[in-house]
PDB file of C-alpha atoms in Angstrom:
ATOM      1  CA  UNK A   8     -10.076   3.755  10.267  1.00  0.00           C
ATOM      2  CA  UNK A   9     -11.641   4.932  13.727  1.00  0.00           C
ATOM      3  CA  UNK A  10     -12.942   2.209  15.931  1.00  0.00           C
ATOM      4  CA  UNK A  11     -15.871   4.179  17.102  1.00  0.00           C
ATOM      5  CA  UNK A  12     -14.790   2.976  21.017  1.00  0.00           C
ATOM      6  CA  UNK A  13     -12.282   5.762  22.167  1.00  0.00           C
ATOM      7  CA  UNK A  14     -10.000   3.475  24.220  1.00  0.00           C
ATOM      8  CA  UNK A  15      -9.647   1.060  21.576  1.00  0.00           C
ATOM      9  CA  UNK A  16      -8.405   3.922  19.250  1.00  0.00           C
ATOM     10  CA  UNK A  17      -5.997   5.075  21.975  1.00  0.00           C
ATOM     11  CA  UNK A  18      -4.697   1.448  22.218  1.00  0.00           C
ATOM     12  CA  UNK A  19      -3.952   1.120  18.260  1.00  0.00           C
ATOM     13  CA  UNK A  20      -0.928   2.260  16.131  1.00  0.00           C
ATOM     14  CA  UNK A  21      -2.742   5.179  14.010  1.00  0.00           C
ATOM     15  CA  UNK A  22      -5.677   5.253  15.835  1.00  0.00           C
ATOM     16  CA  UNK A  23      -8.114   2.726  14.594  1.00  0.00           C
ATOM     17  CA  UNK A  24      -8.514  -0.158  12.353  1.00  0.00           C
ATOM     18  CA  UNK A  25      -6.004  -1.055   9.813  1.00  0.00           C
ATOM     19  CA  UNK A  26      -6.875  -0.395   6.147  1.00  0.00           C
ATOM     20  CA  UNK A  27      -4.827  -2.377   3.077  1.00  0.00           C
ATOM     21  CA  UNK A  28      -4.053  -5.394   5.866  1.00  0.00           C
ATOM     22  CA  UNK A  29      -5.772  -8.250   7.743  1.00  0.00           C
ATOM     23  CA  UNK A  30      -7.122  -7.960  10.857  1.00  0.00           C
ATOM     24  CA  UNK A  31      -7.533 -11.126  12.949  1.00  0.00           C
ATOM     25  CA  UNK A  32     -10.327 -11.553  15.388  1.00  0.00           C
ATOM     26  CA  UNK A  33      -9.821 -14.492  18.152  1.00  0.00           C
ATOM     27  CA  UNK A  34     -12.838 -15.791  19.587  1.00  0.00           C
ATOM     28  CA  UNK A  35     -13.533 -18.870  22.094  1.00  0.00           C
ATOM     29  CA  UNK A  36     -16.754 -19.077  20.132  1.00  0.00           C
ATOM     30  CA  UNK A  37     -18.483 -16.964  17.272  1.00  0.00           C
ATOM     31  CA  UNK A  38     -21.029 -14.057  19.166  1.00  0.00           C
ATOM     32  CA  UNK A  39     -18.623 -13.434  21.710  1.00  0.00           C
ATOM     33  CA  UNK A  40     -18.951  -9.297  20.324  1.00  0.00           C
ATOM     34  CA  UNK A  41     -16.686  -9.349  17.212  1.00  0.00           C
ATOM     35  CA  UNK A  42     -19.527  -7.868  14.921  1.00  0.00           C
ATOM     36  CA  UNK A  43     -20.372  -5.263  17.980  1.00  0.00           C
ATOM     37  CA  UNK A  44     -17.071  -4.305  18.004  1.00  0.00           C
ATOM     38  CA  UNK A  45     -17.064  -3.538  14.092  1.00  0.00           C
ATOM     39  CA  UNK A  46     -19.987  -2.168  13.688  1.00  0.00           C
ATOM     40  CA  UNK A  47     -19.343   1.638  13.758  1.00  0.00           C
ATOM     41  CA  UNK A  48     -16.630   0.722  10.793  1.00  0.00           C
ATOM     42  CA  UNK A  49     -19.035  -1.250   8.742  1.00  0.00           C
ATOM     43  CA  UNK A  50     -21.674   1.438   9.346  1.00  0.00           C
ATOM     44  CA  UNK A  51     -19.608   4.420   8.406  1.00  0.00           C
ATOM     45  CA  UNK A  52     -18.139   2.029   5.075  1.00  0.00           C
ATOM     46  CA  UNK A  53     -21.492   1.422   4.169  1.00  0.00           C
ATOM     47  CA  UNK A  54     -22.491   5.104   4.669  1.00  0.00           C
ATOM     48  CA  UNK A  55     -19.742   5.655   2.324  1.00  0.00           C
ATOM     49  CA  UNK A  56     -21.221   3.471  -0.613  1.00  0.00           C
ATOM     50  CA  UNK A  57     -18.541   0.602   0.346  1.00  0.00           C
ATOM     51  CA  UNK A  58     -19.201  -3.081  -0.120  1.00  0.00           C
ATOM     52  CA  UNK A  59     -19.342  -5.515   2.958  1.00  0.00           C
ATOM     53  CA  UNK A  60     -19.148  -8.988   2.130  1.00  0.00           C
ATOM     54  CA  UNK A  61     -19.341 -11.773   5.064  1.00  0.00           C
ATOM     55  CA  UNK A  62     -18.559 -14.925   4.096  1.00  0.00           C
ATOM     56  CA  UNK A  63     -19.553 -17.801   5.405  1.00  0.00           C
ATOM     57  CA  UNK A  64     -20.853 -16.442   8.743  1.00  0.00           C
ATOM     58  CA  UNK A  65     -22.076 -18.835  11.027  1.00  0.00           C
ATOM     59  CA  UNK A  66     -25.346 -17.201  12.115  1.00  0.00           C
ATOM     60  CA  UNK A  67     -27.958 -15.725   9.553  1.00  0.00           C
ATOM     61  CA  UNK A  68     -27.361 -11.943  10.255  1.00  0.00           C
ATOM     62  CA  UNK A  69     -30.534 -10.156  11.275  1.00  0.00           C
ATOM     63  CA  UNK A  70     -31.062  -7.043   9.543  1.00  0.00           C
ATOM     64  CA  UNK A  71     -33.158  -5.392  12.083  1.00  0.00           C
ATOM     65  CA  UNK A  72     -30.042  -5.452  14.341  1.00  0.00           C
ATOM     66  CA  UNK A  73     -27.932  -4.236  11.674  1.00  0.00           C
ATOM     67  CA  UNK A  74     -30.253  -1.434  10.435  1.00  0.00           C
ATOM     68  CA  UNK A  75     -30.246  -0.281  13.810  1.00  0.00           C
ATOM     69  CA  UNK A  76     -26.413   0.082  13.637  1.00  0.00           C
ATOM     70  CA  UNK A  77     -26.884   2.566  10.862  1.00  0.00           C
ATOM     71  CA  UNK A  78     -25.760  -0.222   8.289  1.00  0.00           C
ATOM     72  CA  UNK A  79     -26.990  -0.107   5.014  1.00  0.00           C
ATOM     73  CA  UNK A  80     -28.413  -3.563   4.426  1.00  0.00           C
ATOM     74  CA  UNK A  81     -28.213  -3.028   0.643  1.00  0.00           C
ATOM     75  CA  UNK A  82     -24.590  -2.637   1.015  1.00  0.00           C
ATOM     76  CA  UNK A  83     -24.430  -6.105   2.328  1.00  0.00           C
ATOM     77  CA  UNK A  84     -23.775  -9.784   0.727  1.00  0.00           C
ATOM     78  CA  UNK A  85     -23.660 -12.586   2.289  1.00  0.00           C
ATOM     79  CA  UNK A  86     -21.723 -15.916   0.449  1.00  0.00           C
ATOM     80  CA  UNK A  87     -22.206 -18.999   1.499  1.00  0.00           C
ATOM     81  CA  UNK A  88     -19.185 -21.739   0.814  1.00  0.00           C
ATOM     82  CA  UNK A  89     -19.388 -25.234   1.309  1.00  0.00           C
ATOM     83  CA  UNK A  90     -15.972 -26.155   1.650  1.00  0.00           C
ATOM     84  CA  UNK A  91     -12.529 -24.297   3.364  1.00  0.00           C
ATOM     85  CA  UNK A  92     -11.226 -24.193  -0.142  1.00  0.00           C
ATOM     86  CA  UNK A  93     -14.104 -22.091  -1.404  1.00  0.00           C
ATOM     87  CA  UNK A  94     -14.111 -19.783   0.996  1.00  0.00           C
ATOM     88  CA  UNK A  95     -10.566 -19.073   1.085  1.00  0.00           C
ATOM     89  CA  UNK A  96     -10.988 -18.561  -2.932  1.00  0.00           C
ATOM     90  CA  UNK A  97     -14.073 -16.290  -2.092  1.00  0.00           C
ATOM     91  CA  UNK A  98     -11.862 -14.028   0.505  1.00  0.00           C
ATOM     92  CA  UNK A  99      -9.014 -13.635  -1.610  1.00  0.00           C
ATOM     93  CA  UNK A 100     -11.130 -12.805  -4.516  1.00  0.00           C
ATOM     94  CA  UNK A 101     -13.626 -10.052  -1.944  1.00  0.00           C
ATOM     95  CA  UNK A 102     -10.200  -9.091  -0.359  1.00  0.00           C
ATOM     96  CA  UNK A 103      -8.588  -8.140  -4.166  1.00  0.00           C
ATOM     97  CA  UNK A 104     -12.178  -6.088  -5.244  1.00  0.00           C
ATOM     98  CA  UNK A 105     -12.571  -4.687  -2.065  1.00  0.00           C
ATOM     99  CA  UNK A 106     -11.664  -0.986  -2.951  1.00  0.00           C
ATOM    100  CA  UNK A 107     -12.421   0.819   0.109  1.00  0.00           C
ATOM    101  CA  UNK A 108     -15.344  -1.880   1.277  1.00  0.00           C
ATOM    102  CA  UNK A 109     -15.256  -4.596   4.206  1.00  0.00           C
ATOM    103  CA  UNK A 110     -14.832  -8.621   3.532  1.00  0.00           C
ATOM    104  CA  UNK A 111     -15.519 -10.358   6.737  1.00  0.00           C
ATOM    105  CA  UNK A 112     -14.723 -14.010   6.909  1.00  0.00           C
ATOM    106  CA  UNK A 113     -15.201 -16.915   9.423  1.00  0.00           C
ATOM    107  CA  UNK A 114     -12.354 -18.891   9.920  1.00  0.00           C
ATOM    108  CA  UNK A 115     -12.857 -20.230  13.243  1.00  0.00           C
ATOM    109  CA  UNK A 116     -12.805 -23.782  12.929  1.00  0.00           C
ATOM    110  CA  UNK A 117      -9.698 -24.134  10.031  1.00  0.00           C
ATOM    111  CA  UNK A 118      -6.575 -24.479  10.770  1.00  0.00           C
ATOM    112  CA  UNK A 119      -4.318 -22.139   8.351  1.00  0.00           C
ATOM    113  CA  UNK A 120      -0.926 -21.964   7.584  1.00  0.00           C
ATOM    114  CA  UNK A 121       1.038 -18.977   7.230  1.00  0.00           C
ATOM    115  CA  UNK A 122       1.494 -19.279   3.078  1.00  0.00           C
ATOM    116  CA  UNK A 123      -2.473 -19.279   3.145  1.00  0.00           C
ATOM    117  CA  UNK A 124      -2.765 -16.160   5.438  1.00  0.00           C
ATOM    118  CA  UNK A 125       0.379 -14.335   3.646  1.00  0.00           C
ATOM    119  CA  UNK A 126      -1.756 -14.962   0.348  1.00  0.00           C
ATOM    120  CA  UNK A 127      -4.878 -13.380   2.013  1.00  0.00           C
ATOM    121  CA  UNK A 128      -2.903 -10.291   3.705  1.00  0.00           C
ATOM    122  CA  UNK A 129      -1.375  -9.916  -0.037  1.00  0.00           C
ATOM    123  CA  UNK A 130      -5.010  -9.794  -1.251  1.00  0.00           C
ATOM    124  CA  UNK A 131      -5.720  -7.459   0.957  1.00  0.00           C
ATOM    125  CA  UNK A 132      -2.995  -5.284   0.067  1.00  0.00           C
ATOM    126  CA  UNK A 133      -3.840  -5.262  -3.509  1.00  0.00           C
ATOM    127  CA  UNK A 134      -7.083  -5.393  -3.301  1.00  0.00           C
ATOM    128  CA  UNK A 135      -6.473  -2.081  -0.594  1.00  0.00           C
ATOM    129  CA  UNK A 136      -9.522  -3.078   1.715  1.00  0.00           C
ATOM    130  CA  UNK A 137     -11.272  -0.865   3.806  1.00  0.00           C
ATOM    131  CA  UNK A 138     -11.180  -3.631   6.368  1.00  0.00           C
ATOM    132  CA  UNK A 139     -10.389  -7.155   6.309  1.00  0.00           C
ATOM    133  CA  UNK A 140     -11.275  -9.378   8.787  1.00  0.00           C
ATOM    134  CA  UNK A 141     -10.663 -12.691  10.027  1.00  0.00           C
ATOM    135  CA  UNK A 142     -12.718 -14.279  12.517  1.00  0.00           C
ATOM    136  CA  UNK A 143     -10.158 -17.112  14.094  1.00  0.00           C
ATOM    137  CA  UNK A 144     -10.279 -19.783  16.751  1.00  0.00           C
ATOM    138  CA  UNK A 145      -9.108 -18.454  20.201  1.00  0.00           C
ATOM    139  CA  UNK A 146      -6.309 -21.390  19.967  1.00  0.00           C
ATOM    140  CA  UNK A 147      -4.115 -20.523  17.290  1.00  0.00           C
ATOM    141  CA  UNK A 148      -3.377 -16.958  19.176  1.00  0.00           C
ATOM    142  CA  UNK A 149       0.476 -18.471  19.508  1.00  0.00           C
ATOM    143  CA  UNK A 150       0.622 -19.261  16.260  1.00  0.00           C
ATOM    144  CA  UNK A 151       2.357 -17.074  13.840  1.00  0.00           C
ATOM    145  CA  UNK A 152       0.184 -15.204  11.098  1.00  0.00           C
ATOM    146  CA  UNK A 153       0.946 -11.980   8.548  1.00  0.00           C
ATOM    147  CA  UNK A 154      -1.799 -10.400   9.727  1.00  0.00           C
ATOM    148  CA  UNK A 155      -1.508  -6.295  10.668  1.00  0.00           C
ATOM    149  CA  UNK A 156      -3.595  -6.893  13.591  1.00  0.00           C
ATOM    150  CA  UNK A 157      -4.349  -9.622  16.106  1.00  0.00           C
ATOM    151  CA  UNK A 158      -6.925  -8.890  18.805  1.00  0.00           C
ATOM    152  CA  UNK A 159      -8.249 -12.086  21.396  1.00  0.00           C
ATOM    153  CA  UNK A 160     -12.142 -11.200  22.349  1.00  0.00           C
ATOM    154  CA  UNK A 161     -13.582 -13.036  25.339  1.00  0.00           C
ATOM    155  CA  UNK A 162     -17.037 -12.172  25.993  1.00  0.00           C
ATOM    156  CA  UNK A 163     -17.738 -11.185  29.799  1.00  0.00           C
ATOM    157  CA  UNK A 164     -20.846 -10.163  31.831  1.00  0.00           C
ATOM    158  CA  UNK A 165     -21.833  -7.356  30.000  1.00  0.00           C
ATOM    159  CA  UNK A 166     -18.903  -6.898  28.780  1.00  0.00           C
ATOM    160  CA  UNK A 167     -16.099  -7.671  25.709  1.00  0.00           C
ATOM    161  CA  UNK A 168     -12.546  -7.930  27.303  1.00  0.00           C
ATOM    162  CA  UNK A 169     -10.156  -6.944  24.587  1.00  0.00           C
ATOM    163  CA  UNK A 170      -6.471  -8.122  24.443  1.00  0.00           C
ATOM    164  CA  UNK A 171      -4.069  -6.761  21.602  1.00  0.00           C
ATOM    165  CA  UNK A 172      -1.413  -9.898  20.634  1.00  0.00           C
ATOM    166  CA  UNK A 173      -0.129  -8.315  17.650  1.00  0.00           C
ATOM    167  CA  UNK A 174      -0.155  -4.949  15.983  1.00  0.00           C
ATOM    168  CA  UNK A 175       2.544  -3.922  13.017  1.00  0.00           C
ATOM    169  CA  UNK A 176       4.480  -0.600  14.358  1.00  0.00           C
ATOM    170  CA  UNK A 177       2.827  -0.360  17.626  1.00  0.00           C
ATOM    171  CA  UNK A 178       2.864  -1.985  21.041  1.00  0.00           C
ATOM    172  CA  UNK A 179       1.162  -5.225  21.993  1.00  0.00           C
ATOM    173  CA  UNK A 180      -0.373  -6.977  25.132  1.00  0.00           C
ATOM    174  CA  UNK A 181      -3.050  -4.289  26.134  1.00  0.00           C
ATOM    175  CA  UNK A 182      -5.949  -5.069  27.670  1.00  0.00           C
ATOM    176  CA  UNK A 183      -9.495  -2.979  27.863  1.00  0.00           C
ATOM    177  CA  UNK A 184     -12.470  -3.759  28.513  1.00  0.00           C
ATOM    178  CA  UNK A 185     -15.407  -2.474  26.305  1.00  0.00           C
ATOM    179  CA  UNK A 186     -19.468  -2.146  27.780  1.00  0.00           C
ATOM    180  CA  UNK A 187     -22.279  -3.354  25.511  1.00  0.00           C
ATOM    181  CA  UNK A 188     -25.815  -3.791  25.785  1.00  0.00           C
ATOM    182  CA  UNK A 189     -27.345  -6.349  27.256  1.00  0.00           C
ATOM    183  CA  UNK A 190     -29.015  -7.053  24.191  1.00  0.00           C
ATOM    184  CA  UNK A 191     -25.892  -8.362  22.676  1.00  0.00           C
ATOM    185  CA  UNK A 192     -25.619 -11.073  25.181  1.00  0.00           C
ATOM    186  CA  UNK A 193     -28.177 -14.010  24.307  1.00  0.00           C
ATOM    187  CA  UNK A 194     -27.003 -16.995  23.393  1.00  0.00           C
ATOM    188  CA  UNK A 195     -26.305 -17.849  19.253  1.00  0.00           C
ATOM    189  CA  UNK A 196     -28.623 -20.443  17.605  1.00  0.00           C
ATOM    190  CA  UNK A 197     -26.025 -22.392  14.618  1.00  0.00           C
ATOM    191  CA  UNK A 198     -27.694 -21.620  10.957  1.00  0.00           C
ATOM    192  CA  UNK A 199     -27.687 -25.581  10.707  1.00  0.00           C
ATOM    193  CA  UNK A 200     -29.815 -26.223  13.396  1.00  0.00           C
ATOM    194  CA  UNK A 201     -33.140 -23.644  11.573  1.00  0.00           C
ATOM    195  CA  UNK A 202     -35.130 -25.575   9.646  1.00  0.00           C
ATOM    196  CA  UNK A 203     -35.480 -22.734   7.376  1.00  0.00           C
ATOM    197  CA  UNK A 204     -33.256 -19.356   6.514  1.00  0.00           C
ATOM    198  CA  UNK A 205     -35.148 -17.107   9.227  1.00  0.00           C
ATOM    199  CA  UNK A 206     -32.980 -14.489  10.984  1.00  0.00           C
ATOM    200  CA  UNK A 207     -31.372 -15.554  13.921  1.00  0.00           C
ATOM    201  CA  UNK A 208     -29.825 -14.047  16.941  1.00  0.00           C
ATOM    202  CA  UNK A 209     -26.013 -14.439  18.173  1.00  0.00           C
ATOM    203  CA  UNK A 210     -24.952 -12.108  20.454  1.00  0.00           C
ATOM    204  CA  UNK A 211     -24.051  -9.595  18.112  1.00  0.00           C
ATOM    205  CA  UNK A 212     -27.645  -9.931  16.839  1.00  0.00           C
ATOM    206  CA  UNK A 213     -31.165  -9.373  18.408  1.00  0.00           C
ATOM    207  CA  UNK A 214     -33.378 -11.902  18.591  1.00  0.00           C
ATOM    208  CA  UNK A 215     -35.882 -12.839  15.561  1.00  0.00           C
ATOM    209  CA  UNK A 216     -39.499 -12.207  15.895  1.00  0.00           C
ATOM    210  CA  UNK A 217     -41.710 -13.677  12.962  1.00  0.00           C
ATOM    211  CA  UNK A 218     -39.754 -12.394  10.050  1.00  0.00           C
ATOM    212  CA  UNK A 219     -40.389 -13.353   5.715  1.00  0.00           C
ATOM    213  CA  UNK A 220     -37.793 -15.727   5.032  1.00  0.00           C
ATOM    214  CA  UNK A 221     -36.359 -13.668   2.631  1.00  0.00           C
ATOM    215  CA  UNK A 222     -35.654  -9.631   3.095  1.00  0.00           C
ATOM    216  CA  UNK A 223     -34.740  -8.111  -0.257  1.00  0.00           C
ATOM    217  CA  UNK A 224     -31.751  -5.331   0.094  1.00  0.00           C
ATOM    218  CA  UNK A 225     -31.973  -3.485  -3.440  1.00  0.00           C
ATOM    219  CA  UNK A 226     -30.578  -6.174  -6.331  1.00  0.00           C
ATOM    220  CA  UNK A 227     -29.756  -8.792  -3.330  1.00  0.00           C
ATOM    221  CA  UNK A 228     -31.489 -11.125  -0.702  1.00  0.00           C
ATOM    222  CA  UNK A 229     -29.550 -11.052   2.581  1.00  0.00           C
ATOM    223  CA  UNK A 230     -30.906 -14.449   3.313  1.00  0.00           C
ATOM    224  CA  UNK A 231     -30.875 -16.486   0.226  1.00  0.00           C
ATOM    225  CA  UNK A 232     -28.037 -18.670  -0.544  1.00  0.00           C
ATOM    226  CA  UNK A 233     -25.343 -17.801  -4.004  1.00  0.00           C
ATOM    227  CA  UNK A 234     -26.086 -19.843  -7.083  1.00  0.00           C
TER     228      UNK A 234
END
C-alpha cells in the first residue's frame, strides 16, 4: 500500500506499506509523527469503506484533525483496554477481522516477547490486514520481532527523521527525512491527565478548541469508552 510520501515508497520493498503483516513503529515518545506518517493510508482505507480500529491510543484523537486528513471519522473505533492482556486479545481479534481495514495499537510501554508478536503477525496474516500497526518503545529496536516492517521515528524541528531497521525482502538501515507542518509539532497532553474525554492534541493532532464531549460518527462515539 502507497505511503503517500514518495521517498518513503522508494525506500520500501514493493513500494509502500506492507499488507497481511505487522508493521512496527518505534517512537522515543507517542506524537513524535507516527499517525502523520499514516495518514494518507488510513485516509485512502477509509475512503475505501475499510475499518480502522486504534486501540488503546494514548491521546483522545481529535476528529477535526483527522477529517482534515480526508479520514472518514465514521470509519473509526476507538477501544479502550485496561490491562496489556486485553489489548493484546483486542489486536489479535481486530488483526483476524481486519479484511482490508487498519488496527492500530499502542504498545509503547510493554515489553513483548517474540511468541506474543509471532501470534499477532499470524493474526495479521489471517486476518489479511490492510495495515497493522504497532506503535513500540524506541528501546526494544535491538530486539528481535516477526514483524514485516520495523521503522525508528524521532521527531525533529519540523521534521520526522525516518530510519528503516527491518524490512522482509528488501534492504535495511535507510534514513530520510520527511517535512510536516508545523501544526503537528505541539506538545501531547496524556488522556489521564483531562478531567473529562475532550479532544486533545499530540503532535499528530491539532489542538482542541471548546468541543461536545462526545462527537457521534454514524452508529459510534469516537470519544466514549467500550462497554
Amino acid at each position: 500500500m502507497a505511503t503517500g510520501y514518495a521517498p518513503l515508497n522508494a525506500s520500501l520493498h514493493h513500494g509502500g506499506w506492507p499488507t497481511g503483516a505487522l508493521t512496527e513503529l518505534l517512537c522515543h515518545q507517542p506524537g513524535s509523527g507516527e499517525l502523520h506518517l499514516l495518514a494518507p493510508a488510513l485516509a485512502q482505507l477509509s475512503t475505501a469503506g475499510h475499518s480502522l480500529v486504534l486501540i488503546a491510543p494514548p491521546h483522545l484523537p481529535y476528529a477535526p484533525a483527522w477529517q482534515h486528513w480526508n479520514i472518514r471519522l465514521e470509519q473509526v473505533l476507538v477501544v479502550h483496554t485496561k490491562t496489556l492482556r486485553d489489548q493484546l486479545w483486542a489486536t489479535e481479534q481486530g488483526l483476524r477481522a481486519a479484511a482490508g481495514g487498519a488496527v492500530l495499537t499502542w504498545l509503547t510501554t510493554a515489553n513483548l516477547s517474540v511468541p506474543q508478536l509471532r501470534k499477532l503477525q499470524l493474526a495479521a496474516q489471517a486476518g489479511a490486514a490492510g495495515l497493522a500497526v504497532l506503535f513500540r518503545s524506541h528501546q526494544v529496536a535491538t530486539q528481535p520481532s516477526p514483524a514485516a516492517l520495523r521503522i525508528a521515528i524521532e521527531s525533529t524541528a519540523g521534521a520526522c527523521q525516518l530510519t528503516i531497521l527491518k524490512q522482509r525482502g528488501g534492504w535495511s538501515g535507510q534514513s530520510l527525512r520527511l517535512p510536516r507542518p508545523a501544526i503537528f509539532s505541539q506538545r501531547a497532553i496524556p488522556t489521564q491527565h483531562l478531567p473529562t474525554p475532550q479532544p486533545v492534541c499530540a503532535t499528530d493532532f491539532e489542538p482542541a478548541p471548546v468541543a461536545p464531549p462526545q462527537i457521534r460518527t454514524g452508529a459510534r462515539q469516537l470519544h466514549q469508552p467500550l462497554q
